[in-house]
Coordinates of C-alpha atoms in Angstrom, one line a residue:
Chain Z
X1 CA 148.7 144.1 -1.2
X2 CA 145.3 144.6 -2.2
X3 CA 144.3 147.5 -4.2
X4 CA 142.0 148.7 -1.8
X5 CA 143.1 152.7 -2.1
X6 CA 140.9 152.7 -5.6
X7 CA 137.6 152.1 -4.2
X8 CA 137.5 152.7 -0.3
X9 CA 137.3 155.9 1.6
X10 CA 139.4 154.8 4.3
X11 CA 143.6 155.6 4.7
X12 CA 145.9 153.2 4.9
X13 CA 146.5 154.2 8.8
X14 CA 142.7 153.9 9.7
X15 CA 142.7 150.3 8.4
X16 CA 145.7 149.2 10.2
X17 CA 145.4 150.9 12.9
X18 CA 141.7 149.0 13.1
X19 CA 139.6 151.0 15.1
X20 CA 137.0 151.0 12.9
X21 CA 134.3 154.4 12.2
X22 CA 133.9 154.5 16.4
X23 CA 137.5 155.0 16.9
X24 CA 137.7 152.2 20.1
X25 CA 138.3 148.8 18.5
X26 CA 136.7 146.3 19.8
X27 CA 138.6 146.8 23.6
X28 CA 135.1 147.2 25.0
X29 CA 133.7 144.0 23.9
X30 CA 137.1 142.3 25.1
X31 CA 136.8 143.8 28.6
X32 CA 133.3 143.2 29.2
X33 CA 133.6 139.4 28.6
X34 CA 137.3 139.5 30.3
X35 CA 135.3 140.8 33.4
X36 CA 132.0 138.8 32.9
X37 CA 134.1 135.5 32.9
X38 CA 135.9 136.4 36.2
X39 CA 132.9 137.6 37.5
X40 CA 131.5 134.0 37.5
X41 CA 133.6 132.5 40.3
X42 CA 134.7 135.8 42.1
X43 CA 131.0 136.9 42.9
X44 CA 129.8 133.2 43.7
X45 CA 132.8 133.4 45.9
X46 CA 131.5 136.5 47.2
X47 CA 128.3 135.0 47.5
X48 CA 129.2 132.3 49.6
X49 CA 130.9 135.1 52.2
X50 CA 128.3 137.1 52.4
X51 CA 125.9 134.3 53.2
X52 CA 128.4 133.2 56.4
X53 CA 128.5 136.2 57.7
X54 CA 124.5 137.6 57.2
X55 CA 123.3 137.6 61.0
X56 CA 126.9 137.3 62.7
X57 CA 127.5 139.2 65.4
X58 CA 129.9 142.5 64.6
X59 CA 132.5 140.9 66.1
X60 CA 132.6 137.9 63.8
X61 CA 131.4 139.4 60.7
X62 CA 134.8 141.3 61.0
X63 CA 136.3 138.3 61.8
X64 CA 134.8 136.2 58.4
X65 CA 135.1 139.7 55.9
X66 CA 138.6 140.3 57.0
X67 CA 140.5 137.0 57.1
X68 CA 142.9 137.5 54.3
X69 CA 141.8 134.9 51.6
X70 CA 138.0 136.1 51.6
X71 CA 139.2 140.0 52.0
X72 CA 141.4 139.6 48.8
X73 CA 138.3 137.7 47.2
X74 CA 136.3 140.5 48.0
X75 CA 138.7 142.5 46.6
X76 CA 139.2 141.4 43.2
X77 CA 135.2 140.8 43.3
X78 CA 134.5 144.7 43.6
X79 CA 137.2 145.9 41.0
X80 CA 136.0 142.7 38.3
X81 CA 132.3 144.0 39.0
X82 CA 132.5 147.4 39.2
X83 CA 134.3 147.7 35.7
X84 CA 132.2 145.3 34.4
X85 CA 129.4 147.7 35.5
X86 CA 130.7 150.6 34.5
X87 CA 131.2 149.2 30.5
X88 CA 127.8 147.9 30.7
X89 CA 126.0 151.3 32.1
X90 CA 127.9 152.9 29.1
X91 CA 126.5 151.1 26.6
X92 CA 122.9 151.5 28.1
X93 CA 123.7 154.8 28.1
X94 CA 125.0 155.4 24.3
X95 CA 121.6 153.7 23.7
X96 CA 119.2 155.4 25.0
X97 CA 120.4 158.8 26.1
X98 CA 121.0 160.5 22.6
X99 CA 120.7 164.3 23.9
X100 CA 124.3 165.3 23.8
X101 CA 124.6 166.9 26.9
X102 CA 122.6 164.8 28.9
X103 CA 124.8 162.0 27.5
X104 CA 128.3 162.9 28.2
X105 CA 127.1 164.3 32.2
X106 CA 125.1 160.4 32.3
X107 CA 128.6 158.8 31.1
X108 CA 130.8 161.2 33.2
X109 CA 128.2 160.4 36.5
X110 CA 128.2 156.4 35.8
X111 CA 132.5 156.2 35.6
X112 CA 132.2 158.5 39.1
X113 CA 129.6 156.2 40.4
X114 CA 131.3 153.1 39.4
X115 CA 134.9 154.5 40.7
X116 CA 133.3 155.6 44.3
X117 CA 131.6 152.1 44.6
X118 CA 135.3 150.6 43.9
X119 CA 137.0 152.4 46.1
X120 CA 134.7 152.9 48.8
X121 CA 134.3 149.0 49.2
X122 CA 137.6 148.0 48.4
X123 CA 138.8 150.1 51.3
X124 CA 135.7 149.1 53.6
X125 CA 137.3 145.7 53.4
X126 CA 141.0 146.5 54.1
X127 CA 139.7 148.8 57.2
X128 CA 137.8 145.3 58.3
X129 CA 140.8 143.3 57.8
X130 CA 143.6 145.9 59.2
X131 CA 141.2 146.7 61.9
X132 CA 138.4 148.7 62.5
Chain S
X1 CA 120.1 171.5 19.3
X2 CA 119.2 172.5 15.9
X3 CA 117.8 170.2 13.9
X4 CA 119.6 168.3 10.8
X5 CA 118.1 169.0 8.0
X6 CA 115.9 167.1 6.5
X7 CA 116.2 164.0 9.7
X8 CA 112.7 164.3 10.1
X9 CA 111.6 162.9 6.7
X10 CA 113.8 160.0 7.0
X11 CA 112.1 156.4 7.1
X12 CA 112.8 154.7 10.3
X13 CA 113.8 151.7 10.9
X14 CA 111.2 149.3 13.1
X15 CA 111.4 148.8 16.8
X16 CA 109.7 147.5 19.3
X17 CA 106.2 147.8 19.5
X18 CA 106.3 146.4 15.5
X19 CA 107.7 142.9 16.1
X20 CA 105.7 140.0 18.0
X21 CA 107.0 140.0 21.8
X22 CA 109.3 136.6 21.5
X23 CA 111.3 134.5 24.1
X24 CA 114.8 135.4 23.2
X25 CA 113.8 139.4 22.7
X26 CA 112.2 139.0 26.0
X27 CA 115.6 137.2 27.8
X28 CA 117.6 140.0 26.1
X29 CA 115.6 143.3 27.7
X30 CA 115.5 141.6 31.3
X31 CA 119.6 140.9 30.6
X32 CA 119.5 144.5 30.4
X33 CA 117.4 145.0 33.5
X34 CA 118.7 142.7 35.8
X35 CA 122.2 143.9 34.7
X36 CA 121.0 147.7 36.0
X37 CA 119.2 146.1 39.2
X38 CA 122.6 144.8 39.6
X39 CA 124.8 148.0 39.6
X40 CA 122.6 149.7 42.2
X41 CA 122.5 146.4 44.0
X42 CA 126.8 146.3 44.0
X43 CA 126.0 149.6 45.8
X44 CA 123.9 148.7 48.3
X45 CA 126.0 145.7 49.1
X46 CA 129.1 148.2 49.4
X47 CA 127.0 150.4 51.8
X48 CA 126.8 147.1 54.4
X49 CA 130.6 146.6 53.8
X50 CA 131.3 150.1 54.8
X51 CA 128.9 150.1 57.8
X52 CA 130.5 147.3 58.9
X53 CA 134.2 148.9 58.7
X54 CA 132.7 152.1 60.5
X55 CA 131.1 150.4 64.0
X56 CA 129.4 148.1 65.2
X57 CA 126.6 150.0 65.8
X58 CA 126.6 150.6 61.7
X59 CA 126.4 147.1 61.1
X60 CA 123.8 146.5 63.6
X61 CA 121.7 149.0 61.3
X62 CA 122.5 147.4 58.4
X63 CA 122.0 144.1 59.4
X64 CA 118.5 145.1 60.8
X65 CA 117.6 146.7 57.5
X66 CA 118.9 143.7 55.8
X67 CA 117.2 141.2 57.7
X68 CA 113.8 143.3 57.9
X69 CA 111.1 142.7 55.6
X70 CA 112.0 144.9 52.5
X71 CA 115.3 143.9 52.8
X72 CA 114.8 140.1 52.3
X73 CA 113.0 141.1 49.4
X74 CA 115.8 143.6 47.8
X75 CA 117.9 140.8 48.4
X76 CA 116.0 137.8 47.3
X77 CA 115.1 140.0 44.2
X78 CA 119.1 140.7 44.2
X79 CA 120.2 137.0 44.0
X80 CA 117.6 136.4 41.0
X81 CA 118.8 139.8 39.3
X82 CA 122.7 137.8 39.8
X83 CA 122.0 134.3 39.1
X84 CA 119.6 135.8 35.6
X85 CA 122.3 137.6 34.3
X86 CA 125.3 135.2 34.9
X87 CA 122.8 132.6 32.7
X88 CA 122.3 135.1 30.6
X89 CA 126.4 135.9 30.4
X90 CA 126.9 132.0 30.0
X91 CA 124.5 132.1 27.1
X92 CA 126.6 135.0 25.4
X93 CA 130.0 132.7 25.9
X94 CA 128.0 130.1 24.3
X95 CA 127.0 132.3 21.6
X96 CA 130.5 133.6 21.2
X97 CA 132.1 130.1 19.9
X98 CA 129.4 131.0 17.1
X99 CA 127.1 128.0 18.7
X100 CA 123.4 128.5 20.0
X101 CA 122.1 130.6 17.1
X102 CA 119.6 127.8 15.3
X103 CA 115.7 128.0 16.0
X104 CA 115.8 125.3 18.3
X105 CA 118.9 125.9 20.0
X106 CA 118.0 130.0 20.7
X107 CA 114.8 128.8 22.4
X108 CA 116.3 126.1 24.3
X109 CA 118.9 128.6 26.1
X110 CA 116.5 131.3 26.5
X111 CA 114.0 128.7 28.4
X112 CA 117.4 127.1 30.1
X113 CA 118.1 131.2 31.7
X114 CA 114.7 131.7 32.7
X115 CA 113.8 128.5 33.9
X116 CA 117.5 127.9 35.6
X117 CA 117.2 131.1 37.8
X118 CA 114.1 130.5 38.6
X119 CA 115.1 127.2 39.9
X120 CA 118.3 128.1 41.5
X121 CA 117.5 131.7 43.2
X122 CA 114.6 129.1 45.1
X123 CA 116.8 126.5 45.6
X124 CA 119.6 128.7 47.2
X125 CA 117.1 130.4 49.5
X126 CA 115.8 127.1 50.6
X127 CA 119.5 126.7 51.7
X128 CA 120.0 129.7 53.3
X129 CA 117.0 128.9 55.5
X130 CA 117.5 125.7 56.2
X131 CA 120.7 126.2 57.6
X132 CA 120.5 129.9 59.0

């Protein structure tokens, strides 16, 4: 045990709990290079789908989006991407919106925007796949 | 908002416009950038996939506005944005093993990011025409 209680300001549950004078930890940091690495081959992967299908016919475009293995590709694409987004639009945010209203309506509007994105094209894809 | 007290006398610290415009400052702010392009690009690319799961006469819209003029560019700009910012993200992963920081080193990888998508977002479109 160190005698840390003499000179610091901090209690002994701040410093083991470890979240530091922000509170969070470093969870954000962890997430947005958990996402950023699987970001690498799922939107290459997603690249490469979109590519076959740009010009298709409806018919086929269905037929490429919704096979199973490129539909749950697509899949784990939007929800790696959109929370990677949606961490990295926060931090743009806490940087350069420092009015306090303006901030918390710009961070409540970006985890909307980034949820409705999510959703919206996750179930796009399982329409295309189930059938439209 | 009231003001604190006394926030206005306070030095500040420099920014910007103070320091020389560099290489590896310059690769950070488009990281930034491209990284905002990006999450209003994830939404556009979620607008086709819904189009597509509401009729085929959606995605023949989309697909028009896709394949018109200012849609090859928001597109050709969009795979630049991607293949920029996943360099970039590689360059961070570097960075994270604690490598990449000397003089030379920082330059090199800044030069590799801009100079790589560059290269590659050509290179892929060359593709994409070549065979579609």
């Amino acid at each position: 045990m160190s005698n840390h209680s003499g000179t610091s300001m901090r209690t002994t549950r701040s410093r083991v709990q470890g979240l530091g004078s922000a509170r969070s930890g470093t969870g954000h940091f962890w997430w947005q290079r958990v996402t950023a690495l699987a970001n690498i081959p799922l939107v290459l992967a997603a690249l490469a789908i979109l590519i076959c299908v740009a010009g298709k016919p409806h018919a086929e475009a269905v037929a490429v989006l919704g096979h199973p293995l490129a539909a749950i590709v697509l899949i784990l694409a939007l929800f790696s991407v959109t929370t990677h987004m949606r961490i990295g639009m926060q931090v743009v945010i806490e940087d350069y919106v420092h009015a306090e209203g303006a901030k918390v309506l710009a961070l409540v509007g970006n985890i909307f925007f980034c949820t409705a994105v999510a959703l919206a094209g996750i179930f796009a894809i399982l329409k295309i796949s189930f059938g439209v | 908002m009231s003001q604190t007290p006394g926030s206005a006398q306070r030095p500040l610290s420099p920014h910007l416009q103070i320091y020389r415009p560099m290489l590896t400052m310059t690769m950070s702010i488009v990281h930034r950038i491209t990284g905002c392009a990006l999450y209003f690009g994830t939404f556009l690319l979620v607008a086709f996939l819904v189009a597509t799961a509401i009729s085929p006469r959606a995605y023949e819209t989309a697909s028009w506005l896709a394949g018109s003029i200012v849609g090859k560019l928001v597109m050709f700009g969009y795979t630049w944005a991607l293949i920029h910012h996943m360099l970039g993200g590689i360059r961070h992963f570097i960075w994270d093993t604690g490598a990449g920081f000397g003089a030379v080193a920082r330059e090199r990888l800044a030069q590799f990011t801009i100079g790589g998508s560059v290269v590659l977002t050509i290179v892929l479109w060359a593709a994409i025409l070549l065979v579609k």
